[in-house]
Amino acid sequence: MNTPSSLEALIEALRCLPGVGPKSAQRMAYHLLQRDKPGALRLAHSLGSAVENLRHCAKCNSFSEEEVCVLCSSGKRDDSLLCVVEMPADLLMMEQTQCYRGMYFVLMGRLSPLDGVVARDLPLDRLIRRAQEQSCEVILATNFTVEGEATAHYLATLLRAQGIKVSRIARGLPVGGELEHVDSGTLAQAVLERREVRE
Amino acid sequence: MNTPSSLEALIEALRCLPGVGPKSAQRMAYHLLQRDKPGALRLAHSLGSAVENLRHCAKCNSFSEEEVCVLCSSGKRDDSLLCVVEMPADLLMMEQTQCYRGMYFVLMGRLSPLDGVVARDLPLDRLIRRAQEQSCEVILATNFTVEGEATAHYLATLLRAQGIKVSRIARGLPVGGELEHVDSGTLAQAVLERREVRE
């Protein structure tokens, strides 16, 4: 066809974004070139600068511009708790609850053999070393998806074998949830993991 | 929050893509930084080079790296026909039918007052000049959406006032379509625009 080569290259390059197929890539390219050239140049610059400047924090493994990220080097956090999450977005959600003042470890993924992610692709050695050095309780806060649960199970076995105390965040009905509208799996878990009511 | 600034800038910059909100932008940024740094750099480069190299063809207004695009300068096309489409993607679809050998004019948009696109935002002067110079039939092939139909109606009035012959591509049942499954609007149009069957 008679598509100019730099347009074709841009459409192809946009497909590296997750969830973007040929049609969306085409739509994005037209939009940028027709309506938002400054946005396109800003995006090009941000991509370059992010790839160049960002690395993994030596302690929590999240993205950071420094050797050790702001949170890990703050000194105001409780280092007897180590919360393991899948992605930096999960860390942000935990922080927004404002109920957790411990440290974090970000796996940057989950065990997912179907996507080709196995145990050696996750920084588990660093997690174990970190937990041993701090002699802390590890709180597993991976997602309650099949992959997240499998990851939590695997980590629990691994960490307990090293004599490390391990817990998992609670499953149950969400705050404001109604029995009538919750799925039966969640309700069953909520019954199984019921807590005694004390005075 | 403690998101590194270059990561925040990248997430913000990704939101210039159509249909990408804060959550998708975050997911895209993490994906690129964690799993596809070469893809991110390739994308940065393609954006820069596309913005720099692409302009609008002086004849058909589609994207081109030359003053006049390959199709317009081919010399093998029938210049008694001028097909008006909304976007370059529509031009590609027309070309794929292999039934049209005329010229094109790409509006790069449609009349859409709700999105702030009015008549003076479209290159209508250039379209009229082109049609007059070529003294050709103009085939309106904008979409059969509300905006596309309004654009076609507006263009038809404008072009006919200049004494230019105007036609619109046909509406009706799609090839292989069944009456039982087609929407009633399409069926009604197919009845209204019925063609006499000749021997």
GROMACS .gro file of N, CA and C in nm, chain A residues 70-181:
model
  336
   70VAL      N    1   1.254   0.687   4.785
   70VAL     CA    2   1.218   0.780   4.891
   70VAL      C    3   1.156   0.708   5.010
   71LEU      N    4   1.062   0.617   4.980
   71LEU     CA    5   0.991   0.547   5.087
   71LEU      C    6   1.088   0.462   5.171
   72CYS      N    7   1.175   0.386   5.102
   72CYS     CA    8   1.266   0.296   5.174
   72CYS      C    9   1.368   0.374   5.257
   73SER      N   10   1.405   0.495   5.211
   73SER     CA   11   1.508   0.568   5.283
   73SER      C   12   1.448   0.670   5.380
   74SER      N   13   1.316   0.667   5.400
   74SER     CA   14   1.253   0.771   5.482
   74SER      C   15   1.288   0.762   5.631
   75GLY      N   16   1.309   0.638   5.681
   75GLY     CA   17   1.346   0.625   5.822
   75GLY      C   18   1.228   0.631   5.917
   76LYS      N   19   1.112   0.671   5.866
   76LYS     CA   20   0.993   0.681   5.951
   76LYS      C   21   0.905   0.557   5.942
   77ARG      N   22   0.950   0.456   5.866
   77ARG     CA   23   0.865   0.340   5.844
   77ARG      C   24   0.901   0.230   5.944
   78ASP      N   25   0.802   0.145   5.972
   78ASP     CA   26   0.817   0.033   6.065
   78ASP      C   27   0.884  -0.084   5.993
   79ASP      N   28   1.013  -0.112   6.024
   79ASP     CA   29   1.078  -0.218   5.946
   79ASP      C   30   1.061  -0.357   6.007
   80SER      N   31   0.959  -0.374   6.093
   80SER     CA   32   0.928  -0.510   6.139
   80SER      C   33   0.819  -0.572   6.051
   81LEU      N   34   0.771  -0.494   5.954
   81LEU     CA   35   0.669  -0.545   5.862
   81LEU      C   36   0.719  -0.528   5.718
   82LEU      N   37   0.701  -0.634   5.637
   82LEU     CA   38   0.740  -0.627   5.496
   82LEU      C   39   0.622  -0.675   5.412
   83CYS      N   40   0.563  -0.583   5.336
   83CYS     CA   41   0.444  -0.615   5.258
   83CYS      C   42   0.485  -0.647   5.114
   84VAL      N   43   0.449  -0.767   5.066
   84VAL     CA   44   0.485  -0.807   4.930
   84VAL      C   45   0.368  -0.782   4.836
   85VAL      N   46   0.388  -0.698   4.734
   85VAL     CA   47   0.283  -0.672   4.635
   85VAL      C   48   0.335  -0.708   4.496
   86GLU      N   49   0.241  -0.717   4.401
   86GLU     CA   50   0.282  -0.755   4.266
   86GLU      C   51   0.345  -0.638   4.190
   87MET      N   52   0.276  -0.522   4.193
   87MET     CA   53   0.319  -0.411   4.108
   87MET      C   54   0.324  -0.280   4.187
   88PRO      N   55   0.397  -0.179   4.136
   88PRO     CA   56   0.402  -0.049   4.205
   88PRO      C   57   0.261   0.011   4.225
   89ALA      N   58   0.167  -0.018   4.133
   89ALA     CA   59   0.031   0.034   4.148
   89ALA      C   60  -0.033  -0.019   4.276
   90ASP      N   61   0.000  -0.145   4.311
   90ASP     CA   62  -0.056  -0.204   4.433
   90ASP      C   63   0.003  -0.136   4.556
   91LEU      N   64   0.131  -0.103   4.547
   91LEU     CA   65   0.197  -0.030   4.655
   91LEU      C   66   0.126   0.105   4.677
   92LEU      N   67   0.094   0.174   4.568
   92LEU     CA   68   0.025   0.302   4.581
   92LEU      C   69  -0.111   0.284   4.647
   93MET      N   70  -0.184   0.178   4.610
   93MET     CA   71  -0.315   0.153   4.670
   93MET      C   72  -0.299   0.128   4.820
   94MET      N   73  -0.199   0.049   4.859
   94MET     CA   74  -0.174   0.023   5.002
   94MET      C   75  -0.146   0.154   5.074
   95GLU      N   76  -0.065   0.240   5.012
   95GLU     CA   77  -0.030   0.367   5.075
   95GLU      C   78  -0.154   0.455   5.093
   96GLN      N   79  -0.246   0.447   4.994
   96GLN     CA   80  -0.365   0.531   5.003
   96GLN      C   81  -0.456   0.492   5.118
   97THR      N   82  -0.448   0.367   5.164
   97THR     CA   83  -0.530   0.326   5.279
   97THR      C   84  -0.485   0.398   5.405
   98GLN      N   85  -0.358   0.444   5.406
   98GLN     CA   86  -0.300   0.515   5.521
   98GLN      C   87  -0.304   0.432   5.650
   99CYS      N   88  -0.314   0.298   5.638
   99CYS     CA   89  -0.320   0.215   5.759
   99CYS      C   90  -0.193   0.133   5.773
  100TYR      N   91  -0.103   0.143   5.675
  100TYR     CA   92   0.016   0.058   5.678
  100TYR      C   93   0.139   0.146   5.680
  101ARG      N   94   0.225   0.126   5.780
  101ARG     CA   95   0.345   0.209   5.792
  101ARG      C   96   0.473   0.127   5.779
  102GLY      N   97   0.461   0.001   5.730
  102GLY     CA   98   0.578  -0.084   5.719
  102GLY      C   99   0.652  -0.064   5.588
  103MET      N  100   0.741  -0.157   5.557
  103MET     CA  101   0.818  -0.151   5.434
  103MET      C  102   0.748  -0.233   5.325
  104TYR      N  103   0.800  -0.227   5.202
  104TYR     CA  104   0.740  -0.300   5.090
  104TYR      C  105   0.844  -0.383   5.017
  105PHE      N  106   0.794  -0.482   4.945
  105PHE     CA  107   0.876  -0.547   4.843
  105PHE      C  108   0.786  -0.569   4.721
  106VAL      N  109   0.828  -0.513   4.607
  106VAL     CA  110   0.747  -0.521   4.485
  106VAL      C  111   0.803  -0.631   4.395
  107LEU      N  112   0.721  -0.734   4.367
  107LEU     CA  113   0.768  -0.847   4.285
  107LEU      C  114   0.788  -0.808   4.139
  108MET      N  115   0.717  -0.704   4.093
  108MET     CA  116   0.716  -0.667   3.950
  108MET      C  117   0.666  -0.783   3.866
  109GLY      N  118   0.562  -0.847   3.914
  109GLY     CA  119   0.503  -0.956   3.838
  109GLY      C  120   0.439  -1.057   3.931
  110ARG      N  121   0.402  -1.170   3.877
  110ARG     CA  122   0.343  -1.279   3.954
  110ARG      C  123   0.379  -1.408   3.883
  111LEU      N  124   0.372  -1.519   3.955
  111LEU     CA  125   0.393  -1.646   3.889
  111LEU      C  126   0.280  -1.667   3.789
  112SER      N  127   0.313  -1.692   3.667
  112SER     CA  128   0.211  -1.709   3.564
  112SER      C  129   0.269  -1.793   3.451
  113PRO      N  130   0.272  -1.926   3.473
  113PRO     CA  131   0.339  -2.013   3.375
  113PRO      C  132   0.284  -1.997   3.234
  114LEU      N  133   0.153  -1.966   3.223
  114LEU     CA  134   0.094  -1.950   3.088
  114LEU      C  135   0.156  -1.833   3.013
  115ASP      N  136   0.198  -1.727   3.087
  115ASP     CA  137   0.264  -1.613   3.023
  115ASP      C  138   0.416  -1.629   3.024
  116GLY      N  139   0.462  -1.747   3.065
  116GLY     CA  140   0.606  -1.773   3.067
  116GLY      C  141   0.678  -1.712   3.186
  117VAL      N  142   0.602  -1.674   3.293
  117VAL     CA  143   0.668  -1.619   3.412
  117VAL      C  144   0.676  -1.727   3.519
  118VAL      N  145   0.797  -1.778   3.544
  118VAL     CA  146   0.815  -1.881   3.647
  118VAL      C  147   0.897  -1.823   3.762
  119ALA      N  148   0.918  -1.905   3.866
  119ALA     CA  149   0.978  -1.853   3.990
  119ALA      C  150   1.110  -1.780   3.968
  120ARG      N  151   1.194  -1.831   3.876
  120ARG     CA  152   1.326  -1.768   3.861
  120ARG      C  153   1.318  -1.631   3.792
  121ASP      N  154   1.200  -1.595   3.735
  121ASP     CA  155   1.184  -1.462   3.675
  121ASP      C  156   1.152  -1.356   3.779
  122LEU      N  157   1.117  -1.397   3.901
  122LEU     CA  158   1.085  -1.301   4.007
  122LEU      C  159   1.205  -1.291   4.102
  123PRO      N  160   1.228  -1.175   4.163
  123PRO     CA  161   1.348  -1.156   4.248
  123PRO      C  162   1.328  -1.216   4.388
  124LEU      N  163   1.308  -1.349   4.390
  124LEU     CA  164   1.273  -1.413   4.518
  124LEU      C  165   1.392  -1.422   4.614
  125ASP      N  166   1.514  -1.440   4.559
  125ASP     CA  167   1.634  -1.443   4.643
  125ASP      C  168   1.644  -1.314   4.722
  126ARG      N  169   1.623  -1.202   4.651
  126ARG     CA  170   1.634  -1.071   4.716
  126ARG      C  171   1.527  -1.056   4.823
  127LEU      N  172   1.405  -1.108   4.795
  127LEU     CA  173   1.297  -1.100   4.894
  127LEU      C  174   1.334  -1.177   5.021
  128ILE      N  175   1.385  -1.299   5.003
  128ILE     CA  176   1.421  -1.381   5.120
  128ILE      C  177   1.532  -1.315   5.200
  129ARG      N  178   1.636  -1.267   5.129
  129ARG     CA  179   1.749  -1.201   5.196
  129ARG      C  180   1.698  -1.081   5.277
  130ARG      N  181   1.612  -1.002   5.211
  130ARG     CA  182   1.557  -0.883   5.275
  130ARG      C  183   1.480  -0.921   5.402
  131ALA      N  184   1.395  -1.026   5.394
  131ALA     CA  185   1.313  -1.067   5.507
  131ALA      C  186   1.401  -1.120   5.621
  132GLN      N  187   1.509  -1.190   5.583
  132GLN     CA  188   1.599  -1.245   5.686
  132GLN      C  189   1.676  -1.133   5.755
  133GLU      N  190   1.729  -1.040   5.678
  133GLU     CA  191   1.806  -0.928   5.734
  133GLU      C  192   1.722  -0.848   5.834
  134GLN      N  193   1.593  -0.826   5.793
  134GLN     CA  194   1.508  -0.742   5.876
  134GLN      C  195   1.443  -0.822   5.988
  135SER      N  196   1.450  -0.956   5.979
  135SER     CA  197   1.380  -1.047   6.071
  135SER      C  198   1.241  -0.995   6.102
  136CYS      N  199   1.162  -0.979   5.996
  136CYS     CA  200   1.030  -0.917   6.010
  136CYS      C  201   0.919  -1.015   5.972
  137GLU      N  202   0.794  -0.971   5.992
  137GLU     CA  203   0.679  -1.046   5.943
  137GLU      C  204   0.655  -1.007   5.798
  138VAL      N  205   0.636  -1.107   5.713
  138VAL     CA  206   0.606  -1.079   5.571
  138VAL      C  207   0.455  -1.088   5.550
  139ILE      N  208   0.396  -0.980   5.499
  139ILE     CA  209   0.253  -0.978   5.467
  139ILE      C  210   0.236  -0.995   5.318
  140LEU      N  211   0.173  -1.104   5.277
  140LEU     CA  212   0.155  -1.129   5.134
  140LEU      C  213   0.030  -1.055   5.085
  141ALA      N  214   0.049  -0.958   4.999
  141ALA     CA  215  -0.063  -0.878   4.947
  141ALA      C  216  -0.069  -0.888   4.795
  142THR      N  217  -0.043  -1.009   4.742
  142THR     CA  218  -0.064  -1.029   4.598
  142THR      C  219  -0.215  -1.034   4.572
  143ASN      N  220  -0.254  -1.018   4.448
  143ASN     CA  221  -0.397  -1.017   4.414
  143ASN      C  222  -0.464  -1.150   4.446
  144PHE      N  223  -0.599  -1.144   4.459
  144PHE     CA  224  -0.675  -1.267   4.482
  144PHE      C  225  -0.721  -1.328   4.350
  145THR      N  226  -0.635  -1.320   4.249
  145THR     CA  227  -0.659  -1.389   4.123
  145THR      C  228  -0.594  -1.527   4.132
  146VAL      N  229  -0.615  -1.610   4.031
  146VAL     CA  230  -0.553  -1.743   4.033
  146VAL      C  231  -0.401  -1.729   4.044
  147GLU      N  232  -0.343  -1.641   3.959
  147GLU     CA  233  -0.197  -1.625   3.960
  147GLU      C  234  -0.149  -1.565   4.092
  148GLY      N  235  -0.220  -1.465   4.142
  148GLY     CA  236  -0.180  -1.400   4.268
  148GLY      C  237  -0.185  -1.498   4.385
  149GLU      N  238  -0.289  -1.580   4.388
  149GLU     CA  239  -0.304  -1.679   4.495
  149GLU      C  240  -0.191  -1.783   4.486
  150ALA      N  241  -0.162  -1.827   4.362
  150ALA     CA  242  -0.056  -1.926   4.344
  150ALA      C  243   0.078  -1.867   4.390
  151THR      N  244   0.100  -1.740   4.356
  151THR     CA  245   0.224  -1.673   4.397
  151THR      C  246   0.232  -1.665   4.549
  152ALA      N  247   0.121  -1.627   4.614
  152ALA     CA  248   0.119  -1.617   4.760
  152ALA      C  249   0.149  -1.752   4.823
  153HIS      N  250   0.087  -1.858   4.769
  153HIS     CA  251   0.108  -1.993   4.823
  153HIS      C  252   0.255  -2.032   4.811
  154TYR      N  253   0.313  -2.007   4.694
  154TYR     CA  254   0.453  -2.041   4.669
  154TYR      C  255   0.545  -1.964   4.763
  155LEU      N  256   0.520  -1.833   4.776
  155LEU     CA  257   0.604  -1.750   4.863
  155LEU      C  258   0.593  -1.793   5.008
  156ALA      N  259   0.470  -1.825   5.052
  156ALA     CA  260   0.448  -1.866   5.191
  156ALA      C  261   0.532  -1.989   5.224
  157THR      N  262   0.528  -2.089   5.133
  157THR     CA  263   0.606  -2.212   5.154
  157THR      C  264   0.755  -2.179   5.164
  158LEU      N  265   0.800  -2.099   5.070
  158LEU     CA  266   0.942  -2.062   5.060
  158LEU      C  267   0.990  -1.989   5.186
  159LEU      N  268   0.908  -1.891   5.230
  159LEU     CA  269   0.950  -1.806   5.341
  159LEU      C  270   0.941  -1.881   5.474
  160ARG      N  271   0.835  -1.961   5.491
  160ARG     CA  272   0.820  -2.037   5.615
  160ARG      C  273   0.935  -2.135   5.632
  161ALA      N  274   0.985  -2.192   5.519
  161ALA     CA  275   1.098  -2.285   5.524
  161ALA      C  276   1.222  -2.217   5.580
  162GLN      N  277   1.229  -2.084   5.571
  162GLN     CA  278   1.342  -2.009   5.625
  162GLN      C  279   1.313  -1.959   5.766
  163GLY      N  280   1.200  -2.005   5.823
  163GLY     CA  281   1.166  -1.964   5.959
  163GLY      C  282   1.112  -1.822   5.968
  164ILE      N  283   1.062  -1.771   5.857
  164ILE     CA  284   1.010  -1.634   5.856
  164ILE      C  285   0.859  -1.638   5.879
  165LYS      N  286   0.807  -1.545   5.962
  165LYS     CA  287   0.663  -1.538   5.989
  165LYS      C  288   0.592  -1.478   5.867
  166VAL      N  289   0.488  -1.548   5.821
  166VAL     CA  290   0.419  -1.505   5.699
  166VAL      C  291   0.270  -1.488   5.726
  167SER      N  292   0.210  -1.380   5.675
  167SER     CA  293   0.064  -1.367   5.681
  167SER      C  294   0.010  -1.327   5.544
  168ARG      N  295  -0.121  -1.339   5.530
  168ARG     CA  296  -0.186  -1.305   5.402
  168ARG      C  297  -0.298  -1.207   5.435
  169ILE      N  298  -0.315  -1.101   5.354
  169ILE     CA  299  -0.424  -1.008   5.380
  169ILE      C  300  -0.557  -1.082   5.370
  170ALA      N  301  -0.660  -1.032   5.442
  170ALA     CA  302  -0.785  -1.106   5.458
  170ALA      C  303  -0.870  -1.105   5.332
  171ARG      N  304  -0.941  -1.216   5.313
  171ARG     CA  305  -1.042  -1.227   5.210
  171ARG      C  306  -1.178  -1.216   5.276
  172GLY      N  307  -1.278  -1.166   5.208
  172GLY     CA  308  -1.412  -1.159   5.265
  172GLY      C  309  -1.497  -1.061   5.189
  173LEU      N  310  -1.609  -1.022   5.247
  173LEU     CA  311  -1.696  -0.926   5.180
  173LEU      C  312  -1.633  -0.788   5.182
  174PRO      N  313  -1.647  -0.713   5.075
  174PRO     CA  314  -1.594  -0.576   5.077
  174PRO      C  315  -1.675  -0.488   5.172
  175VAL      N  316  -1.614  -0.380   5.218
  175VAL     CA  317  -1.685  -0.284   5.304
  175VAL      C  318  -1.805  -0.230   5.228
  176GLY      N  319  -1.924  -0.233   5.289
  176GLY     CA  320  -2.045  -0.190   5.220
  176GLY      C  321  -2.109  -0.300   5.136
  177GLY      N  322  -2.046  -0.421   5.137
  177GLY     CA  323  -2.095  -0.530   5.053
  177GLY      C  324  -2.224  -0.592   5.109
  178GLU      N  325  -2.311  -0.638   5.019
  178GLU     CA  326  -2.435  -0.704   5.061
  178GLU      C  327  -2.429  -0.850   5.020
  179LEU      N  328  -2.474  -0.938   5.111
  179LEU     CA  329  -2.470  -1.081   5.083
  179LEU      C  330  -2.540  -1.115   4.952
  180GLU      N  331  -2.652  -1.043   4.926
  180GLU     CA  332  -2.732  -1.074   4.809
  180GLU      C  333  -2.653  -1.054   4.679
  181HIS      N  334  -2.559  -0.960   4.682
  181HIS     CA  335  -2.494  -0.923   4.556
  181HIS      C  336  -2.351  -0.973   4.543
   0.00000   0.00000   0.00000
